[in-house]
Amino acid sequence: MTAVDAVRAQRVLLDAELRPATLVLRGGLVLAVEAIDHPVAGEVLDVPDTAYVVPGVVDIHVHVNEPGRTEWEGFATATRAAARGGVTTLVDMPLNSVPPTTTVDHLRTKQRAAAGQMAVDVGFWGGAVPGNLADLEPLWEAGVLGFKCFLSPSGVDEFPPLDPDQLHAALTEVARIGALMVVHAEDAAVLDVAPVRPGRAYADFLHSRPDAAETTAIQRLVDGCRETGARVHVLHLSSARALDVVADAKADGLPLTVETCPHYLCFAAESIPDGAAEFKCCPPIRDSGNRDRLWEGLRAGVIDMVVSDHSPTTPAEKGRGDGDLQQAWGGISGLQVGFAAVAHEARLRGVDLTDVSRWMSRATSDLVGLTTKGRIEVGADADLAVYDPTVALEVDAGRLEHRHPISAYDGLKLDGSVTHTLVRGRLEPDHDWGRQLRRPR
């Protein structure tokens, strides 16, 4: 781990504009933004003229799975992967760990498990499940950044979904305490009547998770947002058919935000091989036309941000059913390569890197109130990523830092890569450097 006193580059992202600068770092913060020829003593990172210095990625949708399912991932491997991919802050989801983060005691258990294992800074979501309505305010006071709920089965028994009445009660409570609800928006009733055909065919799996599951659920969230005044965030939007519903809600001034994920922006259903469980996720990757419309939604501001939804598991769980996509675990491992993959695809589409950074750093940090993250300015944390579009990357899942060598991105050829990551002014941070974050008061 190397402490850096300054970063000097021709292209530094400052106030949504790329310009030459020397960033003077002190005590883990950006002390000053100076001219590029400003003299600085100490350790200076001189960035190649081909590269960009952007705020570290703030990935607010990561499943670390520790404690309880550490064989799926864990804080040590997840945060090491994050640091290698330009992610300087992640927020851990409340499910897939055992116990789930649905009470203050469970939060403390997770925090103890994470201690001394974090190479980047880590915050925590709380969970909203049937029967824990009274736990939401204590969790909020204990520092979680918001609450996650499901409207359909989550895939693990210890984190059940909310029915419509329970959702309304939870939104009412979230509005009362001034918190944020983030929602896996697939409607259980729609999924119950969708055709489920076991087997390896990706097309059959796609039919079992139709667009209507998302559009119906998101309309319910819009209604709940309107009725209760709660801040609501739609997780991992897959279906572009919901964009009109979202746009109308935003036009009405509702406090609704939406994220999508790199795998929805980089892959298309017609290119996914049958039986390739590494591409299985819920909601699913849809067709190329849908992908194009998601990009349009980002450009138009209907979609606010991009997150990884890193959701790894063991080879045994991914291989369950020997390629039967109804049986395999649903989740994509993309924490380390998400930023580079989106930057590559954006470049092909004529989208500026400044937009990619805004979607993956500033918008995400602002959503959860981490106002010293996701930006390069005096007083902000010295969380920085160096991205060089001339340093090609061919993704090899076996060389990624997350626990198991499984990833939908395996074999993908990218034009650029993250070459350096600084977490509060430290290059190659070790596992004692990351901090546990709590909600700013």
Short mmCIF file of N, CA and C in Angstrom, two decimals, residues 60-70 72-73 75 91-102 106 110 124-129 146-161 182-184 235-236 282 309-312 329-330:
data_model
loop_
_atom_site.label_atom_id
_atom_site.label_comp_id
_atom_site.label_asym_id
_atom_site.label_seq_id
_atom_site.Cartn_x
_atom_site.Cartn_y
_atom_site.Cartn_z
N ILE A 60 -23.36 0.88 -5.39
CA ILE A 60 -24.30 0.75 -4.27
C ILE A 60 -25.12 -0.53 -4.34
N HIS A 61 -24.73 -1.47 -5.20
CA HIS A 61 -25.50 -2.71 -5.33
C HIS A 61 -24.55 -3.90 -5.45
N VAL A 62 -24.09 -4.39 -4.30
CA VAL A 62 -23.12 -5.50 -4.26
C VAL A 62 -23.59 -6.51 -3.22
N HIS A 63 -23.56 -7.78 -3.61
CA HIS A 63 -23.88 -8.88 -2.69
C HIS A 63 -22.56 -9.51 -2.23
N VAL A 64 -22.17 -9.20 -0.98
CA VAL A 64 -20.91 -9.74 -0.45
C VAL A 64 -21.13 -11.13 0.17
N ASN A 65 -22.32 -11.36 0.74
CA ASN A 65 -22.75 -12.69 1.19
C ASN A 65 -22.10 -13.17 2.49
N GLU A 66 -21.35 -12.31 3.17
CA GLU A 66 -20.71 -12.68 4.43
C GLU A 66 -21.38 -11.92 5.56
N PRO A 67 -21.65 -12.59 6.71
CA PRO A 67 -21.35 -13.98 7.04
C PRO A 67 -22.42 -14.94 6.52
N GLY A 68 -22.18 -16.21 6.72
CA GLY A 68 -23.19 -17.22 6.44
C GLY A 68 -23.04 -17.90 5.10
N ARG A 69 -22.68 -17.12 4.06
CA ARG A 69 -22.44 -17.70 2.74
C ARG A 69 -21.11 -17.17 2.18
N THR A 70 -20.12 -17.12 3.05
CA THR A 70 -18.82 -16.59 2.65
C THR A 70 -18.18 -17.44 1.57
N TRP A 72 -19.56 -18.16 -1.00
CA TRP A 72 -20.02 -17.54 -2.26
C TRP A 72 -19.14 -16.35 -2.63
N GLU A 73 -18.70 -15.55 -1.63
CA GLU A 73 -17.86 -14.37 -1.89
C GLU A 73 -17.10 -13.98 -0.65
N PHE A 75 -16.01 -10.41 2.21
CA PHE A 75 -15.51 -9.04 2.15
C PHE A 75 -14.09 -8.96 1.59
N VAL A 91 -21.67 -0.64 -1.41
CA VAL A 91 -22.72 -0.79 -0.40
C VAL A 91 -23.26 -2.20 -0.51
N ASP A 92 -23.21 -2.90 0.61
CA ASP A 92 -23.53 -4.33 0.67
C ASP A 92 -25.03 -4.55 0.86
N MET A 93 -25.57 -5.43 0.05
CA MET A 93 -26.99 -5.76 0.13
C MET A 93 -27.30 -6.61 1.37
N PRO A 94 -28.56 -6.53 1.87
CA PRO A 94 -28.86 -7.15 3.16
C PRO A 94 -29.19 -8.63 3.10
N LEU A 95 -29.24 -9.20 1.88
CA LEU A 95 -29.61 -10.61 1.79
C LEU A 95 -28.47 -11.43 1.19
N ASN A 96 -28.65 -12.72 1.27
CA ASN A 96 -27.70 -13.78 0.91
C ASN A 96 -26.68 -14.02 2.02
N SER A 97 -26.46 -13.06 2.89
CA SER A 97 -25.74 -13.35 4.12
C SER A 97 -26.71 -14.00 5.11
N VAL A 98 -26.14 -14.70 6.07
CA VAL A 98 -26.95 -15.31 7.14
C VAL A 98 -26.30 -14.93 8.46
N PRO A 99 -26.98 -14.11 9.27
CA PRO A 99 -28.36 -13.64 9.10
C PRO A 99 -28.44 -12.47 8.11
N PRO A 100 -29.61 -12.23 7.55
CA PRO A 100 -29.80 -11.04 6.72
C PRO A 100 -29.82 -9.79 7.59
N THR A 101 -29.57 -8.65 6.99
CA THR A 101 -29.46 -7.39 7.75
C THR A 101 -30.84 -6.79 7.95
N THR A 102 -31.62 -7.45 8.80
CA THR A 102 -33.01 -7.03 9.03
C THR A 102 -33.26 -6.56 10.46
N HIS A 106 -28.39 -8.05 13.73
CA HIS A 106 -27.86 -8.67 12.51
C HIS A 106 -26.88 -7.73 11.80
N LYS A 110 -22.86 -8.48 10.90
CA LYS A 110 -22.21 -8.25 9.60
C LYS A 110 -21.02 -7.32 9.75
N PHE A 124 -23.76 -0.20 4.24
CA PHE A 124 -24.68 -1.33 4.38
C PHE A 124 -26.13 -0.89 4.15
N TRP A 125 -26.87 -1.72 3.41
CA TRP A 125 -28.31 -1.59 3.31
C TRP A 125 -28.95 -2.40 4.43
N GLY A 126 -30.10 -1.93 4.91
CA GLY A 126 -30.96 -2.75 5.75
C GLY A 126 -32.00 -3.44 4.89
N GLY A 127 -32.68 -4.41 5.46
CA GLY A 127 -33.71 -5.15 4.73
C GLY A 127 -35.08 -4.89 5.29
N ALA A 128 -36.09 -4.83 4.40
CA ALA A 128 -37.49 -4.73 4.80
C ALA A 128 -38.16 -6.04 4.40
N VAL A 129 -38.58 -6.81 5.39
CA VAL A 129 -39.21 -8.11 5.16
C VAL A 129 -40.47 -8.19 6.01
N GLY A 146 -30.33 2.83 3.78
CA GLY A 146 -31.68 2.68 3.26
C GLY A 146 -32.10 1.23 3.42
N PHE A 147 -33.21 0.86 2.77
CA PHE A 147 -33.79 -0.46 2.96
C PHE A 147 -34.12 -1.10 1.62
N LYS A 148 -33.86 -2.40 1.54
CA LYS A 148 -34.19 -3.15 0.34
C LYS A 148 -35.35 -4.09 0.62
N CYS A 149 -36.24 -4.19 -0.37
CA CYS A 149 -37.29 -5.20 -0.29
C CYS A 149 -37.48 -5.85 -1.65
N PHE A 150 -38.13 -6.98 -1.65
CA PHE A 150 -38.52 -7.71 -2.85
C PHE A 150 -40.04 -7.72 -2.96
N LEU A 151 -40.53 -7.77 -4.20
CA LEU A 151 -41.96 -7.94 -4.45
C LEU A 151 -42.27 -9.33 -4.97
N SER A 152 -41.25 -10.16 -5.11
CA SER A 152 -41.38 -11.56 -5.53
C SER A 152 -40.29 -12.33 -4.79
N PRO A 153 -40.32 -13.66 -4.79
CA PRO A 153 -39.32 -14.43 -4.02
C PRO A 153 -37.89 -14.04 -4.36
N SER A 154 -37.09 -13.91 -3.31
CA SER A 154 -35.72 -13.42 -3.46
C SER A 154 -34.74 -14.51 -3.87
N GLY A 155 -35.11 -15.75 -3.69
CA GLY A 155 -34.19 -16.85 -3.96
C GLY A 155 -33.61 -17.45 -2.70
N VAL A 156 -33.77 -16.77 -1.55
CA VAL A 156 -33.34 -17.31 -0.26
C VAL A 156 -34.49 -17.17 0.73
N ASP A 157 -34.73 -18.24 1.48
CA ASP A 157 -35.92 -18.30 2.34
C ASP A 157 -35.90 -17.27 3.46
N GLU A 158 -34.70 -16.88 3.91
CA GLU A 158 -34.62 -15.98 5.06
C GLU A 158 -34.89 -14.53 4.70
N PHE A 159 -35.15 -14.23 3.42
CA PHE A 159 -35.46 -12.87 3.00
C PHE A 159 -36.70 -12.89 2.11
N PRO A 160 -37.89 -13.07 2.71
CA PRO A 160 -39.12 -13.18 1.92
C PRO A 160 -39.59 -11.83 1.38
N PRO A 161 -40.45 -11.86 0.36
CA PRO A 161 -40.94 -10.62 -0.25
C PRO A 161 -42.07 -10.00 0.55
N VAL A 182 -35.27 0.76 -1.59
CA VAL A 182 -34.80 0.28 -2.88
C VAL A 182 -35.45 -1.09 -3.11
N VAL A 183 -35.91 -1.31 -4.34
CA VAL A 183 -36.85 -2.41 -4.56
C VAL A 183 -36.46 -3.27 -5.75
N HIS A 184 -36.43 -4.58 -5.51
CA HIS A 184 -36.37 -5.56 -6.61
C HIS A 184 -37.78 -5.63 -7.19
N LEU A 235 -34.41 -0.98 -8.46
CA LEU A 235 -33.15 -1.69 -8.67
C LEU A 235 -33.11 -2.34 -10.05
N HIS A 236 -31.90 -2.47 -10.58
CA HIS A 236 -31.55 -3.24 -11.79
C HIS A 236 -32.66 -3.29 -12.84
N CYS A 282 -31.87 -12.12 -12.57
CA CYS A 282 -33.29 -11.78 -12.48
C CYS A 282 -33.42 -10.34 -12.00
N ASP A 309 -24.73 -4.83 -9.49
CA ASP A 309 -25.50 -5.96 -8.96
C ASP A 309 -24.64 -7.22 -8.96
N HIS A 310 -23.43 -7.09 -8.45
CA HIS A 310 -22.51 -8.23 -8.30
C HIS A 310 -23.15 -9.25 -7.38
N SER A 311 -23.47 -10.43 -7.92
CA SER A 311 -24.18 -11.44 -7.13
C SER A 311 -23.59 -12.82 -7.42
N PRO A 312 -22.44 -13.10 -6.83
CA PRO A 312 -21.74 -14.36 -7.11
C PRO A 312 -22.24 -15.52 -6.28
N TRP A 329 -28.38 -20.85 -10.02
CA TRP A 329 -28.46 -19.60 -9.27
C TRP A 329 -28.42 -18.42 -10.23
N GLY A 330 -29.27 -17.42 -9.95
CA GLY A 330 -29.32 -16.24 -10.80
C GLY A 330 -28.50 -15.10 -10.21
#
